[in-house]
């Protein structure tokens, strides 16, 4: 009996040993599959390799490794969700359209406070269009505007400080409106670049060049250079009419000023981004021969990232809703696809002006929401966004690719009357 028992136990022990060896073997195969020797498998491995496997793959799988910094968003340093917070400290006259704040500058930190500059419009009426505009009636949300600024100790509650750049006297550049500014720190001085309108926006288009003012302190006083510093392009060139959204960084020892232009025809504007570089903040600026350098976007925000420059490209063009990267600051590639991107994002970029060779990235900034108010009360307001596009943060919530929407978020985007009529007609045609 004992022999039988011990024999039985031996059989069980042997079977158990064989099971363990087989399962270890399988585990090794599947683990190996996740590593470099996946060619032993006929199918793509069941664990996503983090390095490009040595095997023939489809265009999509090759792109996963060749086009993006990582094969999944959770590991992609240039992918992020965006979250938003309403700001405290700004009054909008009950959102009746007479006060607007928009197109904020990058945020800087100086002597314990954050600073931001922005387009400030305070007019007796909301915008009335170019035909009805006058010396006091704005044509657009950014017509008859000044550049104001605000400070904050926490980035959420802001204290408006008042005007930084007033509209100069006619015919000085910007006499009609000074808008859409951005900040540069260079050799201990501060420079505000801004769009200088010499006619009400919308007469032909949104036509303007870029001007600049400078100061020894972010609190001013600001001295206007009173000359056009980024001129419009030559007749027939892509940036002939508008130089918008000036966005200076310091890169490769120079001022890299990115900007947008609207071109094409009214009602079918194409928007792309250009680059102009200079050794002196007051110019001369040299436009890059490869301009436009970004094929899409609108108010495009950029920041030093590793050895290159990253860009938040949203709103317009084939490549809207992308984060892009140029390892040379010029030739941008798509690094990530995302959504609910901040409008006119104005990030806090600690190394925007340090001529860094290892840009750390961004985690927050200001932006704007446009088109607020009831019909005929068009205005905009500033907001805060947060994200994880930083080498120094690993916020899993921001790296989650799924943005949760409610059914109400979808139903808000209802069919237009024209679309309903089209659909009804399609149904009627079926019955004939
Ligand atoms: C903004 C920017 C520029 C345009 C207008 C005000 O979003 O692109 O500044 O001129 O719209």
Short mmCIF file of C-alpha atoms and ligand atoms in Angstrom, two decimals:
data_model
loop_
_atom_site.label_atom_id
_atom_site.label_comp_id
_atom_site.label_asym_id
_atom_site.label_seq_id
_atom_site.Cartn_x
_atom_site.Cartn_y
_atom_site.Cartn_z
CA UNK A 1 0.00 0.00 0.00
CA UNK A 2 2.79 2.42 0.99
CA UNK A 3 4.54 1.66 -2.36
CA UNK A 4 1.34 2.40 -4.21
CA UNK A 5 0.94 5.67 -2.29
CA UNK A 6 4.52 6.74 -2.93
CA UNK A 7 4.18 5.76 -6.59
CA UNK A 8 0.97 7.84 -6.84
CA UNK A 9 2.74 10.79 -5.17
CA UNK A 10 5.62 10.42 -7.63
CA UNK A 11 3.19 10.54 -10.55
CA UNK A 12 1.53 13.69 -9.13
CA UNK A 13 4.92 15.35 -8.44
CA UNK A 14 6.18 14.48 -11.94
CA UNK A 15 2.97 15.82 -13.55
CA UNK A 16 3.25 19.04 -11.48
CA UNK A 17 6.91 19.48 -12.49
CA UNK A 18 6.09 18.98 -16.19
CA UNK A 19 3.20 21.56 -15.92
CA UNK A 20 5.51 24.12 -14.29
CA UNK A 21 8.21 23.61 -16.94
CA UNK A 22 5.68 23.94 -19.80
CA UNK A 23 4.06 27.09 -18.37
CA UNK A 24 7.53 28.62 -17.71
CA UNK A 25 8.42 27.82 -21.30
CA UNK A 26 5.23 29.57 -22.54
CA UNK A 27 5.88 32.57 -20.26
CA UNK A 28 9.43 32.84 -21.61
CA UNK A 29 8.11 32.70 -25.17
CA UNK A 30 5.54 35.41 -24.56
CA UNK A 31 8.03 37.54 -22.58
CA UNK A 32 10.62 37.02 -25.33
CA UNK A 33 7.91 38.04 -27.76
CA UNK A 34 7.79 41.34 -25.97
CA UNK A 35 11.49 41.71 -26.48
CA UNK A 36 13.86 41.70 -29.42
CA UNK A 37 13.51 38.15 -30.76
CA UNK A 38 9.88 38.37 -31.87
CA UNK A 39 10.76 37.01 -35.32
CA UNK A 40 10.38 33.54 -33.80
CA UNK A 41 6.58 34.20 -33.76
CA UNK A 42 4.52 34.10 -36.97
CA UNK A 43 2.00 36.73 -35.69
CA UNK A 44 2.64 40.10 -34.07
CA UNK A 45 3.35 39.51 -30.38
CA UNK A 46 0.58 39.78 -27.79
CA UNK A 47 2.59 42.34 -25.79
CA UNK A 48 3.28 45.67 -27.50
CA UNK A 49 7.07 45.90 -27.93
CA UNK A 50 8.33 49.30 -26.80
CA UNK A 51 11.15 49.07 -29.36
CA UNK A 52 10.51 48.53 -33.07
CA UNK A 53 10.51 44.76 -33.60
CA UNK A 54 12.72 43.24 -36.27
CA UNK A 55 9.91 41.94 -38.53
CA UNK A 56 7.92 42.91 -41.58
CA UNK A 57 5.01 45.09 -40.52
CA UNK A 58 2.16 47.07 -42.03
CA UNK A 59 2.44 50.81 -42.73
CA UNK A 60 0.42 51.49 -39.57
CA UNK A 61 2.71 49.44 -37.34
CA UNK A 62 5.85 50.88 -38.91
CA UNK A 63 4.39 54.37 -38.35
CA UNK A 64 3.78 53.49 -34.71
CA UNK A 65 7.55 53.24 -34.21
CA UNK A 66 8.84 55.64 -36.85
CA UNK A 67 6.44 58.61 -36.46
CA UNK A 68 5.79 58.84 -32.73
CA UNK A 69 8.09 59.16 -29.71
CA UNK A 70 6.49 56.00 -28.26
CA UNK A 71 4.13 53.28 -29.61
CA UNK A 72 1.35 54.24 -27.19
CA UNK A 73 0.09 57.59 -25.86
CA UNK A 74 0.64 56.65 -22.22
CA UNK A 75 4.39 56.49 -22.93
CA UNK A 76 4.51 59.44 -25.36
CA UNK A 77 6.08 62.51 -23.70
CA UNK A 78 4.45 64.71 -26.36
CA UNK A 79 0.94 63.35 -25.85
CA UNK A 80 -1.36 64.88 -23.25
CA UNK A 81 -4.95 65.52 -22.42
CA UNK A 82 -5.83 69.10 -21.48
CA UNK A 83 -7.82 70.16 -18.42
CA UNK A 84 -9.34 73.61 -17.85
CA UNK A 85 -9.97 75.88 -14.87
CA UNK A 86 -12.02 79.10 -14.76
CA UNK A 87 -9.88 82.04 -13.65
CA UNK A 88 -10.70 84.48 -10.85
CA UNK A 89 -10.06 88.24 -11.00
CA UNK A 90 -11.38 89.32 -14.42
CA UNK A 91 -14.67 91.22 -14.90
CA UNK A 92 -16.59 90.94 -18.20
CA UNK A 93 -19.50 93.39 -17.69
CA UNK A 94 -21.94 90.49 -17.25
CA UNK A 95 -20.67 89.07 -20.54
CA UNK A 96 -22.56 91.70 -22.57
CA UNK A 97 -19.79 91.85 -25.19
CA UNK A 98 -18.34 95.25 -24.29
CA UNK A 99 -15.30 93.80 -22.51
CA UNK A 100 -13.12 91.11 -24.07
CA UNK A 101 -9.81 89.55 -23.06
CA UNK A 102 -8.09 87.15 -25.45
CA UNK A 103 -4.88 85.94 -27.12
CA UNK A 104 -2.74 85.85 -23.96
CA UNK A 105 1.07 85.96 -24.06
CA UNK A 106 3.30 83.23 -22.70
CA UNK A 107 3.30 83.39 -18.88
CA UNK A 108 6.56 84.45 -17.16
CA UNK A 109 7.58 84.34 -13.49
CA UNK A 110 9.25 87.40 -11.98
CA UNK A 111 10.00 88.24 -8.34
CA UNK A 112 7.42 85.81 -6.94
CA UNK A 113 4.61 86.54 -9.38
CA UNK A 114 3.33 85.18 -12.68
CA UNK A 115 2.79 87.79 -15.41
CA UNK A 116 0.58 87.60 -18.50
CA UNK A 117 -0.25 90.14 -21.21
CA UNK A 118 -3.33 89.96 -23.45
CA UNK A 119 -5.62 91.77 -25.88
CA UNK A 120 -8.05 93.94 -23.87
CA UNK A 121 -11.08 95.50 -25.56
CA UNK A 122 -13.48 97.76 -23.64
CA UNK A 123 -15.85 99.45 -26.08
CA UNK A 124 -19.37 101.00 -25.86
CA UNK A 125 -20.76 98.19 -28.03
CA UNK A 126 -19.83 94.61 -28.93
CA UNK A 127 -18.17 94.15 -32.38
CA UNK A 128 -20.41 95.37 -35.26
CA UNK A 129 -18.45 94.28 -38.36
CA UNK A 130 -16.20 96.38 -40.63
CA UNK A 131 -19.07 98.21 -42.42
CA UNK A 132 -20.66 99.52 -39.20
CA UNK A 133 -17.36 100.18 -37.41
CA UNK A 134 -16.24 103.68 -36.51
CA UNK A 135 -13.61 105.36 -34.32
CA UNK A 136 -15.45 104.00 -31.28
CA UNK A 137 -17.43 101.07 -32.68
CA UNK A 138 -15.26 97.93 -33.06
CA UNK A 139 -15.37 95.89 -36.26
CA UNK A 140 -14.13 92.70 -34.55
CA UNK A 141 -13.46 91.31 -31.09
CA UNK A 142 -9.84 92.55 -31.30
CA UNK A 143 -10.52 95.95 -32.95
CA UNK A 144 -9.88 99.20 -30.95
CA UNK A 145 -7.95 97.11 -28.40
CA UNK A 146 -4.96 97.70 -26.12
CA UNK A 147 -2.45 95.37 -24.50
CA UNK A 148 -3.17 94.95 -20.77
CA UNK A 149 -1.51 92.76 -18.18
CA UNK A 150 -2.21 90.90 -14.96
CA UNK A 151 -0.22 89.16 -12.22
CA UNK A 152 -0.86 86.14 -10.03
CA UNK A 153 0.81 84.30 -7.17
CA UNK A 154 -0.83 80.93 -7.99
CA UNK A 155 -1.84 80.97 -11.67
CA UNK A 156 -5.54 80.66 -10.82
CA UNK A 157 -6.47 84.01 -9.24
CA UNK A 158 -5.23 87.03 -11.19
CA UNK A 159 -4.96 90.74 -10.38
CA UNK A 160 -5.41 92.99 -13.41
CA UNK A 161 -2.70 95.67 -13.43
CA UNK A 162 -3.99 97.78 -16.30
CA UNK A 163 -2.64 98.90 -19.66
CA UNK A 164 0.87 98.00 -20.86
CA UNK A 165 0.68 99.15 -24.50
CA UNK A 166 -1.79 101.87 -25.55
CA UNK A 167 -2.83 102.47 -29.13
CA UNK A 168 -0.38 105.09 -30.53
CA UNK A 169 -1.44 108.18 -32.48
CA UNK A 170 -2.26 107.84 -36.20
CA UNK A 171 -0.34 107.02 -38.44
CA UNK A 172 2.05 105.10 -36.13
CA UNK A 173 1.82 101.31 -36.54
CA UNK A 174 -0.96 100.00 -34.31
CA UNK A 175 -2.96 103.28 -34.15
CA UNK A 176 -6.24 101.39 -34.89
CA UNK A 177 -5.57 98.45 -32.56
CA UNK A 178 -2.69 96.72 -30.78
CA UNK A 179 -3.44 93.05 -30.15
CA UNK A 180 -2.25 89.46 -29.80
CA UNK A 181 0.97 90.04 -27.98
CA UNK A 182 3.81 87.84 -26.78
CA UNK A 183 6.76 88.36 -24.49
CA UNK A 184 10.51 87.94 -25.00
CA UNK A 185 13.21 88.28 -22.35
CA UNK A 186 16.57 89.04 -23.93
CA UNK A 187 19.75 90.23 -22.20
CA UNK A 188 17.89 91.57 -19.16
CA UNK A 189 15.25 93.52 -21.11
CA UNK A 190 11.64 92.68 -21.88
CA UNK A 191 10.05 92.93 -25.34
CA UNK A 192 6.36 92.76 -26.22
CA UNK A 193 5.63 91.91 -29.87
CA UNK A 194 2.08 92.57 -31.06
CA UNK A 195 -0.11 92.97 -34.11
CA UNK A 196 -0.28 96.61 -35.17
CA UNK A 197 -3.51 97.35 -37.06
CA UNK A 198 -3.69 100.44 -39.27
CA UNK A 199 -7.30 99.84 -40.34
CA UNK A 200 -10.34 98.15 -38.80
CA UNK A 201 -9.99 94.37 -39.09
CA UNK A 202 -12.27 92.90 -41.75
CA UNK A 203 -12.21 95.73 -44.32
CA UNK A 204 -10.27 93.46 -46.72
CA UNK A 205 -9.16 90.84 -44.27
CA UNK A 206 -7.43 90.72 -40.91
CA UNK A 207 -4.48 92.65 -42.30
CA UNK A 208 -1.61 93.85 -40.12
CA UNK A 209 2.18 93.67 -39.56
CA UNK A 210 3.94 93.17 -36.20
CA UNK A 211 5.35 95.92 -33.98
CA UNK A 212 7.34 95.82 -30.73
CA UNK A 213 7.80 97.76 -27.47
CA UNK A 214 10.47 97.26 -24.82
CA UNK A 215 11.03 97.84 -21.10
CA UNK A 216 13.52 97.22 -18.30
CA UNK A 217 10.79 95.65 -16.13
CA UNK A 218 7.72 93.51 -16.86
CA UNK A 219 5.77 96.29 -15.11
CA UNK A 220 6.93 98.79 -17.76
CA UNK A 221 7.05 101.58 -18.67
CA UNK A 222 7.09 100.31 -22.26
CA UNK A 223 8.80 102.25 -25.06
CA UNK A 224 7.33 101.70 -28.50
CA UNK A 225 9.81 101.04 -31.30
CA UNK A 226 7.22 102.69 -33.59
CA UNK A 227 8.37 100.80 -36.66
CA UNK A 228 7.16 97.59 -38.27
CA UNK A 229 9.50 94.86 -37.02
CA UNK A 230 8.03 91.86 -38.90
CA UNK A 231 6.81 93.21 -42.23
CA UNK A 232 4.15 91.67 -44.43
CA UNK A 233 5.37 89.46 -47.27
CA UNK A 234 5.81 90.66 -50.84
CA UNK A 235 2.79 90.86 -53.18
CA UNK A 236 1.48 87.39 -53.94
CA UNK A 237 3.42 85.73 -51.13
CA UNK A 238 1.65 83.60 -48.47
CA UNK A 239 2.14 86.24 -45.74
CA UNK A 240 1.38 89.29 -47.90
CA UNK A 241 -1.52 90.56 -45.79
CA UNK A 242 -1.26 89.37 -42.20
CA UNK A 243 1.51 88.68 -39.72
CA UNK A 244 -0.36 87.30 -36.72
CA UNK A 245 0.37 85.70 -33.37
CA UNK A 246 4.05 86.68 -32.99
CA UNK A 247 5.62 84.04 -30.72
CA UNK A 248 9.30 84.56 -29.77
CA UNK A 249 11.60 81.95 -28.26
CA UNK A 250 15.39 81.90 -27.83
CA UNK A 251 16.92 78.98 -29.71
CA UNK A 252 20.39 78.28 -31.13
CA UNK A 253 21.56 81.64 -29.77
CA UNK A 254 19.00 83.61 -31.80
CA UNK A 255 15.46 84.95 -31.48
CA UNK A 256 13.16 82.45 -33.22
CA UNK A 257 9.88 84.30 -33.78
CA UNK A 258 7.11 82.05 -35.06
CA UNK A 259 3.97 83.66 -36.55
CA UNK A 260 0.79 82.81 -38.41
CA UNK A 261 -0.61 84.20 -41.66
CA UNK A 262 -4.11 83.98 -43.13
CA UNK A 263 -3.98 83.55 -46.90
CA UNK A 264 -6.22 82.44 -49.78
CA UNK A 265 -9.64 84.08 -50.13
CA UNK A 266 -12.17 85.50 -47.64
CA UNK A 267 -14.43 82.75 -46.38
CA UNK A 268 -11.82 80.11 -47.26
CA UNK A 269 -8.77 81.31 -45.38
CA UNK A 270 -5.77 78.99 -45.14
CA UNK A 271 -3.72 79.39 -41.99
CA UNK A 272 -0.12 78.31 -41.65
CA UNK A 273 2.85 79.18 -39.46
CA UNK A 274 6.07 80.90 -40.44
CA UNK A 275 9.42 81.55 -38.74
CA UNK A 276 11.58 84.69 -38.68
CA UNK A 277 14.92 84.85 -36.88
CA UNK A 278 17.09 87.71 -35.62
CA UNK A 279 20.15 88.43 -33.50
CA UNK A 280 18.56 91.62 -32.16
CA UNK A 281 15.01 91.89 -30.73
CA UNK A 282 14.41 95.06 -32.79
CA UNK A 283 15.46 93.24 -35.96
CA UNK A 284 16.21 92.91 -38.72
CA UNK A 285 14.28 89.63 -38.79
CA UNK A 286 14.98 87.15 -41.57
CA UNK A 287 12.06 85.01 -42.70
CA UNK A 288 12.99 81.34 -43.10
CA UNK A 289 13.32 80.23 -46.73
CA UNK A 290 11.22 77.13 -46.00
CA UNK A 291 8.24 79.18 -44.74
CA UNK A 292 5.51 78.16 -43.98
CA UNK A 293 7.10 75.71 -41.52
CA UNK A 294 3.83 74.37 -40.05
CA UNK A 295 0.98 73.52 -42.42
CA UNK A 296 -1.89 73.93 -39.96
CA UNK A 297 -2.92 75.60 -36.71
CA UNK A 298 -4.06 79.05 -35.77
CA UNK A 299 -2.57 80.83 -32.72
CA UNK A 300 0.18 78.25 -32.47
CA UNK A 301 2.06 77.85 -29.20
CA UNK A 302 5.57 76.45 -29.08
CA UNK A 303 8.15 75.48 -26.47
CA UNK A 304 11.71 74.14 -26.35
CA UNK A 305 11.62 70.35 -25.98
CA UNK A 306 14.82 68.29 -25.71
CA UNK A 307 17.07 69.50 -28.50
CA UNK A 308 14.23 70.92 -30.62
CA UNK A 309 10.98 72.86 -30.57
CA UNK A 310 7.47 71.43 -29.95
CA UNK A 311 4.24 73.04 -31.15
CA UNK A 312 0.55 72.87 -30.18
CA UNK A 313 -1.22 72.82 -33.55
CA UNK A 314 -5.00 73.12 -33.35
CA UNK A 315 -8.14 74.54 -35.00
CA UNK A 316 -7.21 74.82 -38.73
CA UNK A 317 -5.64 72.67 -41.42
CA UNK A 318 -5.09 68.98 -42.12
CA UNK A 319 -2.90 68.58 -39.05
CA UNK A 320 -5.10 70.33 -36.49
CA UNK A 321 -5.32 68.64 -33.07
CA UNK A 322 -1.68 67.55 -33.12
CA UNK A 323 1.39 68.14 -31.00
CA UNK A 324 4.32 68.52 -33.36
CA UNK A 325 8.09 68.47 -32.92
CA UNK A 326 11.00 69.81 -34.95
CA UNK A 327 14.43 68.60 -33.81
CA UNK A 328 15.90 71.59 -35.71
CA UNK A 329 13.14 74.09 -34.86
CA UNK A 330 12.13 74.22 -38.54
CA UNK A 331 11.04 70.83 -39.93
CA UNK A 332 8.01 69.85 -37.85
CA UNK A 333 6.66 66.30 -37.66
CA UNK A 334 3.49 65.08 -35.92
CA UNK A 335 4.44 63.64 -32.51
CA UNK A 336 0.96 63.04 -31.10
CA UNK A 337 -2.73 63.39 -31.92
CA UNK A 338 -4.95 64.81 -29.18
CA UNK A 339 -8.19 66.72 -28.61
CA UNK A 340 -9.85 69.60 -26.69
CA UNK A 341 -6.67 71.58 -27.22
CA UNK A 342 -6.38 75.03 -25.63
CA UNK A 343 -7.34 77.94 -27.94
CA UNK A 344 -4.52 80.50 -28.28
CA UNK A 345 -2.56 78.54 -25.65
CA UNK A 346 -0.05 80.69 -23.79
CA UNK A 347 2.04 78.27 -21.75
CA UNK A 348 4.31 78.98 -18.82
CA UNK A 349 7.64 78.03 -20.41
CA UNK A 350 10.42 78.37 -17.80
CA UNK A 351 13.14 77.77 -20.42
CA UNK A 352 11.60 79.83 -23.25
CA UNK A 353 14.52 82.32 -23.21
CA UNK A 354 17.43 80.32 -21.77
CA UNK A 355 18.65 79.02 -25.14
CA UNK A 356 18.39 75.55 -23.63
CA UNK A 357 19.75 72.45 -25.36
CA UNK A 358 17.36 70.25 -23.38
CA UNK A 359 13.91 71.84 -23.28
CA UNK A 360 11.94 70.50 -20.34
CA UNK A 361 8.42 71.10 -21.71
CA UNK A 362 5.23 72.54 -20.22
CA UNK A 363 2.55 71.68 -17.68
CA UNK A 364 0.17 74.68 -17.71
CA UNK A 365 -0.63 78.07 -19.18
CA UNK A 366 -3.46 80.40 -20.12
CA UNK A 367 -5.70 80.28 -23.18
CA UNK A 368 -8.98 81.80 -24.28
CA UNK A 369 -12.57 80.90 -25.09
CA UNK A 370 -13.99 82.99 -27.94
CA UNK A 371 -17.50 83.78 -29.15
CA UNK A 372 -19.09 84.12 -25.73
CA UNK A 373 -22.28 86.05 -24.96
CA UNK A 374 -25.72 86.03 -26.52
CA UNK A 375 -26.24 86.89 -30.21
CA UNK A 376 -24.62 90.24 -30.91
CA UNK A 377 -22.55 90.14 -27.70
CA UNK A 378 -19.40 88.45 -29.12
CA UNK A 379 -16.46 88.57 -26.72
CA UNK A 380 -13.76 86.29 -25.32
CA UNK A 381 -12.41 85.35 -21.92
CA UNK A 382 -9.17 84.00 -20.53
CA UNK A 383 -8.92 80.55 -18.99
CA UNK A 384 -6.25 78.23 -17.58
CA UNK A 385 -5.19 74.90 -19.05
CA UNK A 386 -3.10 72.14 -17.52
CA UNK A 387 -1.35 69.27 -19.29
CA UNK A 388 1.66 66.95 -19.09
CA UNK A 389 3.99 67.78 -21.96
CA UNK A 390 6.96 67.78 -19.65
CA UNK A 391 10.06 65.64 -19.22
CA UNK A 392 9.77 66.31 -15.47
CA UNK A 393 6.20 65.18 -14.84
CA UNK A 394 4.43 61.83 -15.24
CA UNK A 395 0.76 62.58 -14.64
CA UNK A 396 -1.07 59.41 -15.66
CA UNK A 397 -4.43 61.21 -15.76
CA UNK A 398 -3.07 63.54 -18.44
CA UNK A 399 -1.64 60.62 -20.41
CA UNK A 400 -5.02 58.84 -20.65
CA UNK A 401 -6.04 58.99 -24.35
CA UNK A 402 -9.78 58.74 -23.64
CA UNK A 403 -11.49 62.08 -23.01
CA UNK A 404 -14.84 61.38 -21.33
CA UNK A 405 -17.77 63.22 -22.93
CA UNK A 406 -21.41 63.07 -21.78
CA UNK A 407 -24.31 62.51 -24.23
CA UNK A 408 -25.16 66.20 -23.62
CA UNK A 409 -21.72 67.16 -24.95
CA UNK A 410 -22.63 65.36 -28.19
CA UNK A 411 -26.24 66.60 -28.39
CA UNK A 412 -24.98 70.20 -28.06
CA UNK A 413 -23.55 69.69 -31.54
CA UNK A 414 -26.96 69.26 -33.18
CA UNK A 415 -27.71 69.12 -36.93
CA UNK A 416 -28.32 72.47 -38.62
CA UNK A 417 -31.72 73.19 -40.25
CA UNK A 418 -30.01 72.84 -43.66
CA UNK A 419 -28.69 69.39 -42.72
CA UNK A 420 -32.12 68.26 -41.46
CA UNK A 421 -33.72 69.36 -44.75
CA UNK A 422 -31.06 67.47 -46.71
CA UNK A 423 -31.71 64.31 -44.70
CA UNK A 424 -35.51 64.62 -45.05
CA UNK A 425 -35.11 64.97 -48.82
CA UNK A 426 -32.84 61.93 -48.95
CA UNK A 427 -35.57 59.91 -47.19
CA UNK A 428 -38.29 61.27 -49.51
CA UNK A 429 -36.16 60.29 -52.53
CA UNK A 430 -35.95 56.72 -51.20
CA UNK A 431 -39.76 56.45 -51.22
CA UNK A 432 -40.04 57.45 -54.94
C1 LIG B 1 -6.63 85.59 -33.12
C2 LIG B 1 -5.23 85.63 -33.72
C3 LIG B 1 -4.99 87.06 -34.23
C4 LIG B 1 -6.01 87.39 -35.26
C5 LIG B 1 -7.25 87.49 -34.42
C6 LIG B 1 -6.72 88.31 -33.27
O1 LIG B 1 -7.05 84.34 -32.78
O2 LIG B 1 -5.09 84.69 -34.73
O3 LIG B 1 -5.32 87.98 -33.20
O4 LIG B 1 -5.73 88.68 -35.80
O5 LIG B 1 -7.57 86.14 -34.03
#
